[in-house]
Short mmCIF file of C-alpha atoms in Angstrom, two decimals:
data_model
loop_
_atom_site.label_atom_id
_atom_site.label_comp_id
_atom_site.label_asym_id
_atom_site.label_seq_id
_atom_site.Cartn_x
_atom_site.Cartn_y
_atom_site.Cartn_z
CA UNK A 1 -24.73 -24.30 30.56
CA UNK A 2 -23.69 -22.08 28.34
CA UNK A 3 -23.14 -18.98 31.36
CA UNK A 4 -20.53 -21.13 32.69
CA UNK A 5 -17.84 -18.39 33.30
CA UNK A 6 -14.03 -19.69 32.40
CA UNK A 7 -10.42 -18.85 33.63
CA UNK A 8 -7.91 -19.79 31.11
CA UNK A 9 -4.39 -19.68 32.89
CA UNK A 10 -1.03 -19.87 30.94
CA UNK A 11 2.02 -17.98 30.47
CA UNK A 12 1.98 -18.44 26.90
CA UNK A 13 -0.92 -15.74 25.12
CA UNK A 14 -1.17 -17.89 21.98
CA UNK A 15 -2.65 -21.37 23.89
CA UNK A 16 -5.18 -19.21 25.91
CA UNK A 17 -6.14 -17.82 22.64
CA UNK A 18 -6.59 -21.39 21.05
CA UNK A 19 -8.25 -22.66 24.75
CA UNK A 20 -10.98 -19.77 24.25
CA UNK A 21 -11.67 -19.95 20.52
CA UNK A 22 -12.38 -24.30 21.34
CA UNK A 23 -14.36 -23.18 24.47
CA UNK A 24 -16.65 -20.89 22.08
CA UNK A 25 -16.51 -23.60 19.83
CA UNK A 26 -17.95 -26.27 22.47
CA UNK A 27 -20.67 -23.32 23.25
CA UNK A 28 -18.93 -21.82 26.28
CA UNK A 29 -18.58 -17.90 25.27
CA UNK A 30 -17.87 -16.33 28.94
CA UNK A 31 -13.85 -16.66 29.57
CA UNK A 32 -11.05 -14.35 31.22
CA UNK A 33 -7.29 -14.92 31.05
CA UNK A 34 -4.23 -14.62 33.35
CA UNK A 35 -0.77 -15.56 32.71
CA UNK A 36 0.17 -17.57 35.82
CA UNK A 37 -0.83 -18.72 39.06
CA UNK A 38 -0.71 -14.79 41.33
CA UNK A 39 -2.96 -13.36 38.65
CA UNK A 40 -5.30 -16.26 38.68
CA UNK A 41 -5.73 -16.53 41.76
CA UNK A 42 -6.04 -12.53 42.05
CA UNK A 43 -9.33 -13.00 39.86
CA UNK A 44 -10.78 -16.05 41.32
CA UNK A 45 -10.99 -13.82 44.94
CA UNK A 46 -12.92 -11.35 43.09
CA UNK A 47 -15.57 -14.02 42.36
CA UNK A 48 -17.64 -14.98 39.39
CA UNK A 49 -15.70 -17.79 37.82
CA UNK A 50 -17.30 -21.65 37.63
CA UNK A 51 -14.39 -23.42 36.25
CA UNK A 52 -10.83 -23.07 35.96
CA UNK A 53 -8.16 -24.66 33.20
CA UNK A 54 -4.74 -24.26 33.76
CA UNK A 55 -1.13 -24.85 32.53
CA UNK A 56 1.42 -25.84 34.67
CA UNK A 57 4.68 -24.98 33.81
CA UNK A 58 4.46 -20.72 34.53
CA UNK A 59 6.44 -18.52 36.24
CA UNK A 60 5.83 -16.86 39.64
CA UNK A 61 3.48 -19.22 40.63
CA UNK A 62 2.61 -22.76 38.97
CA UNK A 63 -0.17 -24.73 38.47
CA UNK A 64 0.62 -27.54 41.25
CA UNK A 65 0.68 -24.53 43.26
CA UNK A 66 -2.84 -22.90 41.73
CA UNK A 67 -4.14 -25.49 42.64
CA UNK A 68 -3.28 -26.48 46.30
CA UNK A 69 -4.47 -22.41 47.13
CA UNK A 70 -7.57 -23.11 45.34
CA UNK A 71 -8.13 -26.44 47.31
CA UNK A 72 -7.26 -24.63 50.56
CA UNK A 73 -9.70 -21.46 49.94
CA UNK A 74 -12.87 -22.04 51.64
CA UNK A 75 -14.74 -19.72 48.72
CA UNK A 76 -12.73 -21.50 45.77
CA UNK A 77 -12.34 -24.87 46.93
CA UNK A 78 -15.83 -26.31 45.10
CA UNK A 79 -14.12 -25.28 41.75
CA UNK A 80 -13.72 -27.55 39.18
CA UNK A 81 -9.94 -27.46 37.92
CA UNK A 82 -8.65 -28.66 34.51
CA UNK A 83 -5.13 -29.35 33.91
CA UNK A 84 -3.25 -28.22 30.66
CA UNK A 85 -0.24 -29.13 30.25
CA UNK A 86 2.95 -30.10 28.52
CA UNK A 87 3.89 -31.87 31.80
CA UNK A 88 3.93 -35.79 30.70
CA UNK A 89 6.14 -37.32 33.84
CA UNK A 90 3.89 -39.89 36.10
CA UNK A 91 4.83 -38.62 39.06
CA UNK A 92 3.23 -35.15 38.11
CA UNK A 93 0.21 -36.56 36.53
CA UNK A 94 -0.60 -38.59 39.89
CA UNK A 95 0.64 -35.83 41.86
CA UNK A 96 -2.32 -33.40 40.00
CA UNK A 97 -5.05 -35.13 40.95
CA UNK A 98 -4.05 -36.21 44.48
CA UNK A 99 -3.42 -32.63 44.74
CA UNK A 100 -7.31 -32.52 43.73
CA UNK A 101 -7.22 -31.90 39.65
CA UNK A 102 -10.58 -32.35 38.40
CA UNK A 103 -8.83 -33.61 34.93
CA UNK A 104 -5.75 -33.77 33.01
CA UNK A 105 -4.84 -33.14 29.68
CA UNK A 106 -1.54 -33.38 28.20
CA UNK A 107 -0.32 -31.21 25.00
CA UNK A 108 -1.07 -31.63 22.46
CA UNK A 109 -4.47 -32.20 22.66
CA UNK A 110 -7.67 -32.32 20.29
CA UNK A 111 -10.33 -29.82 20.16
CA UNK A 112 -12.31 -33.38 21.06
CA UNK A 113 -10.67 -34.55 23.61
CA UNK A 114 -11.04 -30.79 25.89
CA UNK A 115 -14.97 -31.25 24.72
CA UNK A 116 -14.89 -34.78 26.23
CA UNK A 117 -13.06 -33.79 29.44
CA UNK A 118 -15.08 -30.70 30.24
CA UNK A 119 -18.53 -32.93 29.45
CA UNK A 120 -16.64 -35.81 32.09
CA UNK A 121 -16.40 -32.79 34.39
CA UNK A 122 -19.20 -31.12 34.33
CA UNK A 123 -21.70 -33.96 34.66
CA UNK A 124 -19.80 -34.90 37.95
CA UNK A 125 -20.59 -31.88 39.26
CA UNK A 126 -24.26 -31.41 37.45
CA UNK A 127 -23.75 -28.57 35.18
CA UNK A 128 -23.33 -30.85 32.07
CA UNK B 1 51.84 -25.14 37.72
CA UNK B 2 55.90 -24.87 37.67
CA UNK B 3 56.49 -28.20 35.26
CA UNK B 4 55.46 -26.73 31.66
CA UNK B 5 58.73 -24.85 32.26
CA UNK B 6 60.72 -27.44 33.09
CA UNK B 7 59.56 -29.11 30.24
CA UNK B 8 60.42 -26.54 27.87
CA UNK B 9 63.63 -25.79 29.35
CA UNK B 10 64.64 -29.94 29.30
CA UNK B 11 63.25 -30.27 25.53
CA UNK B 12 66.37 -29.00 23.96
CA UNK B 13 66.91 -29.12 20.29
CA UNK B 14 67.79 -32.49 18.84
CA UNK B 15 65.78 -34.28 21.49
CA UNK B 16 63.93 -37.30 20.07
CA UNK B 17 60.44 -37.08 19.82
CA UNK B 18 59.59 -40.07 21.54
CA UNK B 19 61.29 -37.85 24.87
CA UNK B 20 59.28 -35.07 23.29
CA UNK B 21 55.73 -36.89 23.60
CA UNK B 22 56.66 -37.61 26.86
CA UNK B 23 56.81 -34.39 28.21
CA UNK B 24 53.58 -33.40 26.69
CA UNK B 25 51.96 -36.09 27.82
CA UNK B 26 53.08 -35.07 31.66
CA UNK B 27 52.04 -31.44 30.76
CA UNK B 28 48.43 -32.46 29.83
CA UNK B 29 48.20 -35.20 33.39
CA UNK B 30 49.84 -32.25 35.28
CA UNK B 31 46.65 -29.76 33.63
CA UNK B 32 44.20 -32.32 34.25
CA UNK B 33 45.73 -32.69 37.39
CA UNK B 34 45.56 -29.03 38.33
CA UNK B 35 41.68 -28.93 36.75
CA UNK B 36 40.89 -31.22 39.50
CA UNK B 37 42.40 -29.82 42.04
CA UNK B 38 40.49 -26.78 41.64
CA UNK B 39 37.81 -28.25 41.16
CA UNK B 40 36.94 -27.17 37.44
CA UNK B 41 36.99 -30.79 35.97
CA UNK B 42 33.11 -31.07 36.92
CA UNK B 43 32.28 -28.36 35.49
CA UNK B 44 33.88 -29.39 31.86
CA UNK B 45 31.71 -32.33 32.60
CA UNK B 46 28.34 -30.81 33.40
CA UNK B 47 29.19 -28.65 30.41
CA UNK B 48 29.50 -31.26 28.28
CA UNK B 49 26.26 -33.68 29.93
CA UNK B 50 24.19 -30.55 29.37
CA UNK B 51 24.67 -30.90 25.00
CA UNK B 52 22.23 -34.47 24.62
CA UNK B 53 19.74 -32.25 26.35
CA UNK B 54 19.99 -28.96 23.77
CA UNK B 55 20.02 -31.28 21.04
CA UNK B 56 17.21 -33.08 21.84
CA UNK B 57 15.54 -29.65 22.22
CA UNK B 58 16.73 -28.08 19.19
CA UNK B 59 15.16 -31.22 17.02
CA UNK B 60 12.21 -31.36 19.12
CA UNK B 61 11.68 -27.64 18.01
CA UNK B 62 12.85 -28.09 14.36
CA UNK B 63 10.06 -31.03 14.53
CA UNK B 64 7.57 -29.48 15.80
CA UNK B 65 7.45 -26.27 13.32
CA UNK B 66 7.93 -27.85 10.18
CA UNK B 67 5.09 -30.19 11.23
CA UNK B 68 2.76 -27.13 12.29
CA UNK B 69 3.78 -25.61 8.66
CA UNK B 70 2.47 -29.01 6.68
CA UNK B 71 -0.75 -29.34 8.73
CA UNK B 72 -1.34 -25.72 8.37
CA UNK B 73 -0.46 -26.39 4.15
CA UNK B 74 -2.55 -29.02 4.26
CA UNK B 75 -5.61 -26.99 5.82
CA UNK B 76 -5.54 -24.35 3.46
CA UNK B 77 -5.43 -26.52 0.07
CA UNK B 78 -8.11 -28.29 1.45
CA UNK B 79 -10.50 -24.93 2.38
CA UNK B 80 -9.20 -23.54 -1.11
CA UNK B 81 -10.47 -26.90 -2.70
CA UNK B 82 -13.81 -26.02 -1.06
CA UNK B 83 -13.89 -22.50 -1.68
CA UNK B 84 -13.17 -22.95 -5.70
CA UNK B 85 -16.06 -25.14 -5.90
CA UNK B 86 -18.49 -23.43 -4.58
CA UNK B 87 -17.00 -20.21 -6.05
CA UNK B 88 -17.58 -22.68 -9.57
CA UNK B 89 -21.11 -23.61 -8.79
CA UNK B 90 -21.90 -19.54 -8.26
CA UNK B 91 -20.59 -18.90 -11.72
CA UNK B 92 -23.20 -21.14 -12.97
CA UNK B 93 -25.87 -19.53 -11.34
CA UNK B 94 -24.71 -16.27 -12.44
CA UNK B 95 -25.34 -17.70 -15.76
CA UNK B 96 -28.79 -18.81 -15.43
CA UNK B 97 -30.34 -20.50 -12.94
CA UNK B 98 -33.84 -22.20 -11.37
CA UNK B 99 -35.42 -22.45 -8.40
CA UNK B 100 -34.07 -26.10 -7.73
CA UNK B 101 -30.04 -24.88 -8.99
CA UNK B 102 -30.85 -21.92 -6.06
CA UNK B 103 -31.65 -24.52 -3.27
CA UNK B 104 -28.89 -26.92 -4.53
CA UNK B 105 -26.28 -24.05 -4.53
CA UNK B 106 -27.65 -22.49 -1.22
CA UNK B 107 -27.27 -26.40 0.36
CA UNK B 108 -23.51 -26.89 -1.25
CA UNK B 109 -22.86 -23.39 0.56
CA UNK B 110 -23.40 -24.09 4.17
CA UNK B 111 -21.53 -27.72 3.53
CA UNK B 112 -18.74 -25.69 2.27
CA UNK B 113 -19.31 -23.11 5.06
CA UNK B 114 -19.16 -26.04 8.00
CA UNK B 115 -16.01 -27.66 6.23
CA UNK B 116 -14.33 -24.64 5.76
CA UNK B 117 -15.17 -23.73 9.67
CA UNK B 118 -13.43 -27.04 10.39
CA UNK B 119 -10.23 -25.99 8.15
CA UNK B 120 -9.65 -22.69 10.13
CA UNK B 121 -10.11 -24.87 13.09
CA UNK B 122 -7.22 -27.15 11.89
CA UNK B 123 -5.08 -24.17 10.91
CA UNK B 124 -5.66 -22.57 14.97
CA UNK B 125 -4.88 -25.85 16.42
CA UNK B 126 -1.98 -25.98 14.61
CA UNK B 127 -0.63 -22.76 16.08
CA UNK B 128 -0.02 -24.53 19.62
CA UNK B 129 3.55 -25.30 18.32
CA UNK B 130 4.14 -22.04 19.68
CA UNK B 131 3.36 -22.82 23.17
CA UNK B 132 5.16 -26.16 23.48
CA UNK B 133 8.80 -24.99 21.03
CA UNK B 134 8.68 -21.81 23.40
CA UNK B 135 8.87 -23.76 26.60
CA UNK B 136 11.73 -25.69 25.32
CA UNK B 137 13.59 -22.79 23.71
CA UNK B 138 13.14 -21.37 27.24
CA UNK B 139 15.07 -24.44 28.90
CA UNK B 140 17.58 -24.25 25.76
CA UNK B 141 18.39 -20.74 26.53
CA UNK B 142 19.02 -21.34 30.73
CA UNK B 143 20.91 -24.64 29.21
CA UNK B 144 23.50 -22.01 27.29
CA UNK B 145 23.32 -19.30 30.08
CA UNK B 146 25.08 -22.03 32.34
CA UNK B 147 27.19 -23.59 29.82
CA UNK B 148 28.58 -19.86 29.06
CA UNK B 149 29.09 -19.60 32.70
CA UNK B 150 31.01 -22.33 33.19
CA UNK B 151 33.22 -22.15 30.32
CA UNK B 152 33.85 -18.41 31.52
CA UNK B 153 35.15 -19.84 34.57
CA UNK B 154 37.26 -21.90 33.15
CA UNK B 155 38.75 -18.73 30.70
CA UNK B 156 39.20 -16.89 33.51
CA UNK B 157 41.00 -18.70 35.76
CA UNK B 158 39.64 -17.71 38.65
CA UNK B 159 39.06 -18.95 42.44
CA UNK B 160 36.79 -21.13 42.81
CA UNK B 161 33.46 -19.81 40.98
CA UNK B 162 30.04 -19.15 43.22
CA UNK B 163 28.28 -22.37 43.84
CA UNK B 164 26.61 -23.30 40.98
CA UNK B 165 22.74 -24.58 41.02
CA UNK B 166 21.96 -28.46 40.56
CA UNK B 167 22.20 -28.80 37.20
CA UNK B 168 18.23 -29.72 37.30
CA UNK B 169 17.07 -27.83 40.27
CA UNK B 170 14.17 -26.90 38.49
CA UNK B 171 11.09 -29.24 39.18
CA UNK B 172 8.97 -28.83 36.17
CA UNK B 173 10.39 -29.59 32.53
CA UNK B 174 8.04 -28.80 30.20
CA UNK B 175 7.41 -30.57 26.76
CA UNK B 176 9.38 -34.57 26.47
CA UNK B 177 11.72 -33.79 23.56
CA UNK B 178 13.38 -37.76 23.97
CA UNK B 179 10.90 -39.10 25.04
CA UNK B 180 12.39 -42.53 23.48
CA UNK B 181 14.98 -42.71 26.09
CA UNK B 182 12.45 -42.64 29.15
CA UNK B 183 10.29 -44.86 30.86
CA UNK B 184 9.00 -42.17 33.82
CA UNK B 185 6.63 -40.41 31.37
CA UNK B 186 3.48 -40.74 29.17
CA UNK B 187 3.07 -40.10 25.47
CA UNK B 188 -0.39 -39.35 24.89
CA UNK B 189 -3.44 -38.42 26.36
CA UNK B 190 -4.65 -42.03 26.34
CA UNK B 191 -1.73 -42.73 28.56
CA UNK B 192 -2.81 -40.11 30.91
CA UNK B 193 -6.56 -41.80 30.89
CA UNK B 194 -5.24 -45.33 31.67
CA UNK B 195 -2.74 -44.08 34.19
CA UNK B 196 -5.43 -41.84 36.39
CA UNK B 197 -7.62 -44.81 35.82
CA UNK B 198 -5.46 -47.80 37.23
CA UNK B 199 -4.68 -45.22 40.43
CA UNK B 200 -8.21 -45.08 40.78
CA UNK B 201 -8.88 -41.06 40.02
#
């Protein structure tokens, strides 16, 4: 469990610092950043990561848009994908997880309530 | 725009100022007038629709900093609480001590170690003001950007300026800063749950 390897992904340096200090918290010590969607997706082709949270709101390329070319990559597709996100209008949270979200969370958010929706996650998919 | 002098030249000395009035009035239909012609009267307007929005902002962000600063306050007295008593309970050791005062002390230190943990934990969570007052400082600053623009146009006089954007072209908005005046978003994660839930995800 505790091998799982992350990819943090927002444009803003201090959240990813405050998603990996919970993640070693929770007991998850493996984790790489990248500030939007091109550089994500750049490190997910080079292979190695289990689970990916993201913002949405970031420039060059957006989560929405993470997303959909992690859905539609044959070799990333199985990846679990967390949401992050200051976004709070209905039509975005509906359209993240008919877009294939594995969970959403909405800032601000509780050190408990990431542990809870990575646990929901995980067991889904049998890494819990 | 030929009547302002006409209306100067007409408004002779020892005119009444009802006549007066008159003529200004004209002046400022023939302006507004002209503004509409050319097609700058929408852009006073989007100017002036775009203000709720950076105020909203600006107290959102005012908000959300000076309640980052009072958790933050409110960690540290706490861990400094904590930290003085067990700092206390060493001093007494120091002055002479016994096997049970030893395990006692060693037992108040990793309480005070685990509470304190969950203090700096507080005080880092805290810090994701930054995040959410930087994504709305961003909008603030494209909000001023276009409100310069326009306003520059109207200064200048010029033909008709390039085509301006929609003023909310962009599709994501980041952080809800009035939140009390809409009905098309959440408020809290528990909102989120129930709303993924009744959908069926």
């Amino acid at each position: 469990m505790s091998d799982l390897k992350f990819l943090i992904v927002d444009d803003f340096s201090t959240m990813r610092r405050i998603i990996r200090n919970l993640l070693k918290e929770i007991g998850y010590t493996s984790a790489d950043e990248a500030e939007d969607g091109v550089a994500a997706l750049g490190k997910l082709k080079g292979g190695g990561f289990d689970f990916v949270v993201s913002d949405i709101n970031m420039p060059n390329m957006n989560g929405f848009q993470l997303l959909q070319s992690i859905r539609a990559d044959d070799s990333l597709k199985h990846l679990p994908v967390l949401m992050v996100t200051a976004e709070s209008r209905k039509e975005d949270i509906v359209l993240a997880a008919q877009s294939g979200a594995s969970g959403y969370i909405v800032k601000p958010f509780t050190k408990a309530t990431l542990e809870e929706k990575l646990q929901k996650i995980l067991q889904k998919i049998g890494k819990a | 725009m030929d009547i302002s002098a006409n209306a100067v030249q007409a408004a002779a000395p020892g005119e009444d100022s009802a006549k007066l009035y008159r003529r200004l009035g004209e002046l400022v239909r023939s302006l507004h007038e002209a503004l509409s012609e050319l097609g700058y009267d929408g852009h006073i307007e989007a100017a002036v629709s775009s203000l709720p929005d950076a105020k909203s902002g600006l107290s959102y962000i005012s908000r959300l900093t000076g309640e980052a600063a009072e958790k933050v306050l409110n960690a540290v007295d706490r861990a400094k609480a904590d930290q003085d008593a067990l700092a206390q309970a060493a001093r007494g050791l120091a002055a002479g001590c016994d096997a049970r005062a030893v395990t006692g002390f060693a037992s108040q230190v990793v309480q005070t170690c685990e509470r304190t943990d969950g203090h700096l934990t507080d005080i880092m969570m805290a810090q994701d003001f930054h995040d959410l007052t930087g994504q709305v400082t961003r909008r603030l600053i494209e909000t001023v950007q276009r409100l310069e623009r326009d306003l520059v146009v109207l200064l200048v006089e010029a033909a008709p300026g390039p085509a301006r954007p929609a003023a909310d072209a962009e599709q994501l908005h980041g952080p809800v800063t009035d939140a009390e005046r809409r009905v098309d978003v959440v408020e809290n994660q528990k909102q989120v749950d129930d709303l993924l839930d009744s959908l069926g995800f």
